Coordinates of C-alpha atoms in Angstrom, one line a residue:
M252 CA 203.3 122.6 -111.4
K253 CA 202.3 121.8 -107.8
I254 CA 200.2 119.0 -109.1
N255 CA 203.2 117.5 -111.0
K256 CA 205.3 117.6 -107.8
I257 CA 202.6 115.9 -105.8
I258 CA 202.3 113.1 -108.5
I259 CA 206.1 112.7 -108.4
L260 CA 206.2 112.5 -104.6
I261 CA 203.4 109.9 -104.7
I262 CA 205.3 107.7 -107.2
M263 CA 208.6 108.0 -105.3
G264 CA 206.8 107.3 -102.0
S265 CA 205.2 104.2 -103.5
I266 CA 208.5 102.9 -104.8
S267 CA 210.1 103.5 -101.4
I268 CA 207.4 101.6 -99.6
L269 CA 207.5 98.7 -102.1
Y270 CA 211.3 98.6 -101.8
I271 CA 211.3 98.5 -98.0
L272 CA 208.5 95.8 -97.9
G273 CA 210.3 93.7 -100.4
L274 CA 213.5 93.6 -98.4
K275 CA 211.7 92.1 -95.4
P276 CA 212.7 88.4 -95.0
R277 CA 209.9 86.1 -95.8
I278 CA 209.3 82.3 -95.7
G279 CA 208.5 80.1 -98.6
Y280 CA 209.2 76.5 -99.6
L281 CA 211.0 74.5 -102.3
S282 CA 208.9 72.3 -104.5
E283 CA 208.6 70.5 -107.9
F284 CA 211.9 68.6 -107.5
N285 CA 213.0 66.9 -110.7
L286 CA 216.0 64.7 -110.9
Q287 CA 218.4 65.8 -113.7
I288 CA 219.5 62.4 -114.9
E289 CA 222.3 63.4 -117.3
N290 CA 223.9 65.9 -115.0
T291 CA 223.7 63.5 -112.0
L292 CA 225.5 60.8 -114.0
K293 CA 228.2 63.3 -115.1
L294 CA 228.7 64.5 -111.6
N295 CA 229.5 60.9 -110.6
N296 CA 231.7 60.3 -113.7
I297 CA 229.2 58.0 -115.3
Y298 CA 229.0 58.9 -119.0
Y299 CA 226.3 58.3 -121.6
T300 CA 226.9 57.4 -125.2
N301 CA 223.5 58.5 -126.7
I302 CA 220.0 59.4 -125.8
I303 CA 216.9 58.7 -127.9
D304 CA 213.7 60.6 -127.3
E305 CA 210.6 59.5 -129.2
N306 CA 206.9 59.9 -128.3
N307 CA 207.7 60.9 -124.7
Y308 CA 209.7 57.6 -124.2
K309 CA 213.3 57.9 -123.2
E310 CA 215.8 55.2 -123.8
S311 CA 219.4 55.7 -122.8
K312 CA 222.7 53.7 -123.3
Y313 CA 225.3 54.3 -120.6
L314 CA 228.8 53.1 -120.1
L315 CA 228.9 51.6 -116.6
N316 CA 232.0 49.8 -115.4
N317 CA 233.1 49.4 -119.0
N318 CA 229.9 47.5 -119.9
R319 CA 227.2 48.7 -122.2
E320 CA 223.8 48.3 -120.5
K321 CA 220.4 49.5 -121.8
F322 CA 217.9 51.3 -119.5
N323 CA 214.6 53.0 -119.8
S324 CA 214.2 56.3 -117.8
E325 CA 212.5 54.6 -114.7
T326 CA 215.3 52.1 -114.5
I327 CA 217.9 54.8 -114.7
I328 CA 216.3 56.8 -111.8
K329 CA 216.1 53.6 -109.7
F330 CA 219.7 52.8 -110.5
I331 CA 220.7 56.4 -109.4
N332 CA 218.7 56.3 -106.2
T333 CA 220.0 52.8 -105.1
N334 CA 223.6 52.9 -106.3
K335 CA 225.9 53.4 -103.3
N336 CA 228.7 54.7 -105.7
I337 CA 226.5 57.7 -106.6
T338 CA 227.1 60.4 -104.0
K339 CA 225.9 63.6 -105.8
Y340 CA 222.4 64.2 -107.1
E341 CA 221.3 67.2 -109.1
Y342 CA 217.6 68.4 -108.9
S343 CA 215.8 71.3 -110.5
F344 CA 213.2 73.0 -108.3
R345 CA 210.9 76.0 -107.9
I346 CA 210.4 78.2 -104.8
K347 CA 206.7 78.7 -103.8
Y348 CA 205.1 81.2 -101.5
Y349 CA 202.5 81.6 -98.8
T350 CA 201.6 85.0 -100.0
K351 CA 200.0 86.2 -103.3
I352 CA 201.5 89.6 -103.2
F353 CA 205.1 89.4 -102.0
R354 CA 206.5 86.9 -104.5
N355 CA 208.2 86.9 -107.9
S356 CA 206.0 89.0 -110.2
N357 CA 206.1 91.9 -112.7
I358 CA 207.2 94.1 -109.8
Y359 CA 209.6 92.0 -107.9
D360 CA 212.6 89.7 -108.5
V361 CA 213.1 87.0 -105.9
Y362 CA 216.4 86.4 -104.0
I363 CA 216.7 83.1 -102.0
K364 CA 219.0 83.0 -99.0
T365 CA 221.0 80.0 -100.1
N366 CA 223.3 79.9 -97.0
N367 CA 220.2 79.5 -94.8
I368 CA 219.0 76.5 -96.9
I369 CA 222.4 74.8 -96.8
Y370 CA 222.5 75.4 -93.0
N371 CA 219.0 73.9 -92.4
Y372 CA 219.5 71.0 -94.9
N373 CA 223.1 69.8 -94.6
F374 CA 222.6 67.3 -97.4
I375 CA 222.4 70.2 -99.9
K376 CA 225.8 71.2 -101.1
L377 CA 225.2 73.8 -103.8
I378 CA 222.3 75.9 -105.0
N379 CA 222.0 77.9 -108.2
I380 CA 219.2 80.3 -109.0
N381 CA 218.2 81.0 -112.6
N382 CA 218.5 84.8 -113.0
K383 CA 216.5 86.1 -110.1
S384 CA 213.6 83.8 -111.0
P385 CA 211.8 81.3 -108.8
Y386 CA 213.5 78.4 -110.6
G387 CA 216.9 76.9 -109.8
S388 CA 218.9 73.8 -109.3
L389 CA 220.7 72.2 -106.4
I390 CA 223.2 69.4 -105.7
S391 CA 222.4 67.0 -102.9
S392 CA 224.4 64.3 -101.2
K393 CA 221.4 62.0 -101.0
P394 CA 218.2 61.4 -103.0
I395 CA 215.5 63.9 -102.2
I396 CA 212.3 62.0 -101.4
E397 CA 210.5 64.9 -99.7
K398 CA 207.8 66.6 -101.8
N399 CA 208.7 70.0 -100.3
L400 CA 211.5 71.6 -98.3
Y401 CA 210.1 74.2 -95.8
N402 CA 211.3 77.3 -94.0
I403 CA 213.1 78.8 -97.1
Q404 CA 214.0 82.4 -96.5
Y405 CA 213.8 84.9 -99.4
F406 CA 213.5 88.6 -100.0
L407 CA 212.5 90.7 -103.0
K408 CA 213.8 93.6 -105.0
I409 CA 212.0 95.8 -107.4
K410 CA 212.7 94.9 -111.0
M411 CA 215.3 97.2 -112.7
S412 CA 213.1 97.5 -115.8
L413 CA 210.3 98.9 -113.7
M414 CA 212.6 101.3 -112.0
I415 CA 213.7 102.7 -115.4
I416 CA 210.2 103.1 -116.6
L417 CA 209.1 105.0 -113.4
F418 CA 212.2 107.2 -113.7
I419 CA 211.3 108.2 -117.3
V420 CA 207.7 108.9 -116.2
N421 CA 208.9 111.1 -113.3
V422 CA 211.2 113.1 -115.7
L423 CA 208.4 113.6 -118.2
I424 CA 206.0 114.7 -115.4
Y425 CA 208.5 117.1 -114.0
Y426 CA 209.4 118.7 -117.3
I427 CA 205.9 118.5 -118.9
K428 CA 205.4 122.3 -118.5
Y429 CA 208.6 122.9 -120.4
I430 CA 207.8 120.3 -123.0
Y431 CA 204.4 121.9 -123.5
F432 CA 206.0 125.4 -123.8
F433 CA 208.5 124.4 -126.4
S434 CA 206.0 122.4 -128.3
K435 CA 203.8 125.5 -128.6
I436 CA 206.9 127.5 -129.9
I437 CA 207.7 124.8 -132.5
L438 CA 204.1 124.7 -133.6
F439 CA 203.8 128.5 -133.8
K440 CA 207.1 128.7 -135.9
T441 CA 205.8 125.9 -138.1
Y442 CA 202.6 127.8 -138.6
C443 CA 204.4 131.0 -139.5
I444 CA 206.6 129.3 -142.1
I445 CA 203.6 127.6 -143.7
K446 CA 201.6 130.8 -143.7
K447 CA 204.5 132.7 -145.3
Y448 CA 204.7 130.2 -148.2
I449 CA 200.9 130.2 -148.6
N450 CA 200.9 134.0 -148.9
M451 CA 203.8 133.9 -151.3
Y452 CA 202.2 131.5 -153.7
S453 CA 198.7 132.8 -153.3
K454 CA 199.8 135.7 -155.7
Y455 CA 199.7 133.2 -158.5
L456 CA 196.5 131.7 -159.9
W457 CA 196.5 128.5 -161.8
W458 CA 193.7 128.4 -164.2
W459 CA 193.2 126.2 -167.3
G460 CA 196.9 125.3 -167.4
G461 CA 197.9 129.0 -167.5
V462 CA 199.6 131.1 -164.9
Y463 CA 198.3 134.5 -164.2
Y464 CA 199.9 137.0 -161.9
V465 CA 197.5 138.9 -159.6

């Protein structure tokens, strides 16, 4: 029983250490910016009529100033980045880390301090993170030409699924003595019942299709 308590204390101590270390603010950077063409046009009240996607070639027809004009994807991006009437740009992104341990993983979920990003980069107006993952989207007041945005603060929390698993393990470890005890009782009772029926029917011998009482 003492060994069980020691194991539980070790697990709980490890969880506490991981939790405390995860809450420490850390620095990463935003990267892999990808302009979301459709959403950017919608944000600026420029609507598309249809999109054709064949063999990785995108061709779109947009309704601009009541005139139908035909663009390929490169022309659309150039149009968005140079048009003075467009004031909102939506990008997808990914946060990257300087550490291989304290990052989004099977142990941790990542939480980005969005207020800090908006304060440091005043052209960013809104940030959305995809369900505690390293991926998200942002709305900018200007085209983002930088490859990376640095000094991004984040912190980590232990995944809830991992917490549940560890809780179940701790309960099983704590009650393993009782589980073993009751398992022995159930097995003993099962053995007694089986033995009773064996003794009851062993009085009858089946031989050549006939029944003979001993």
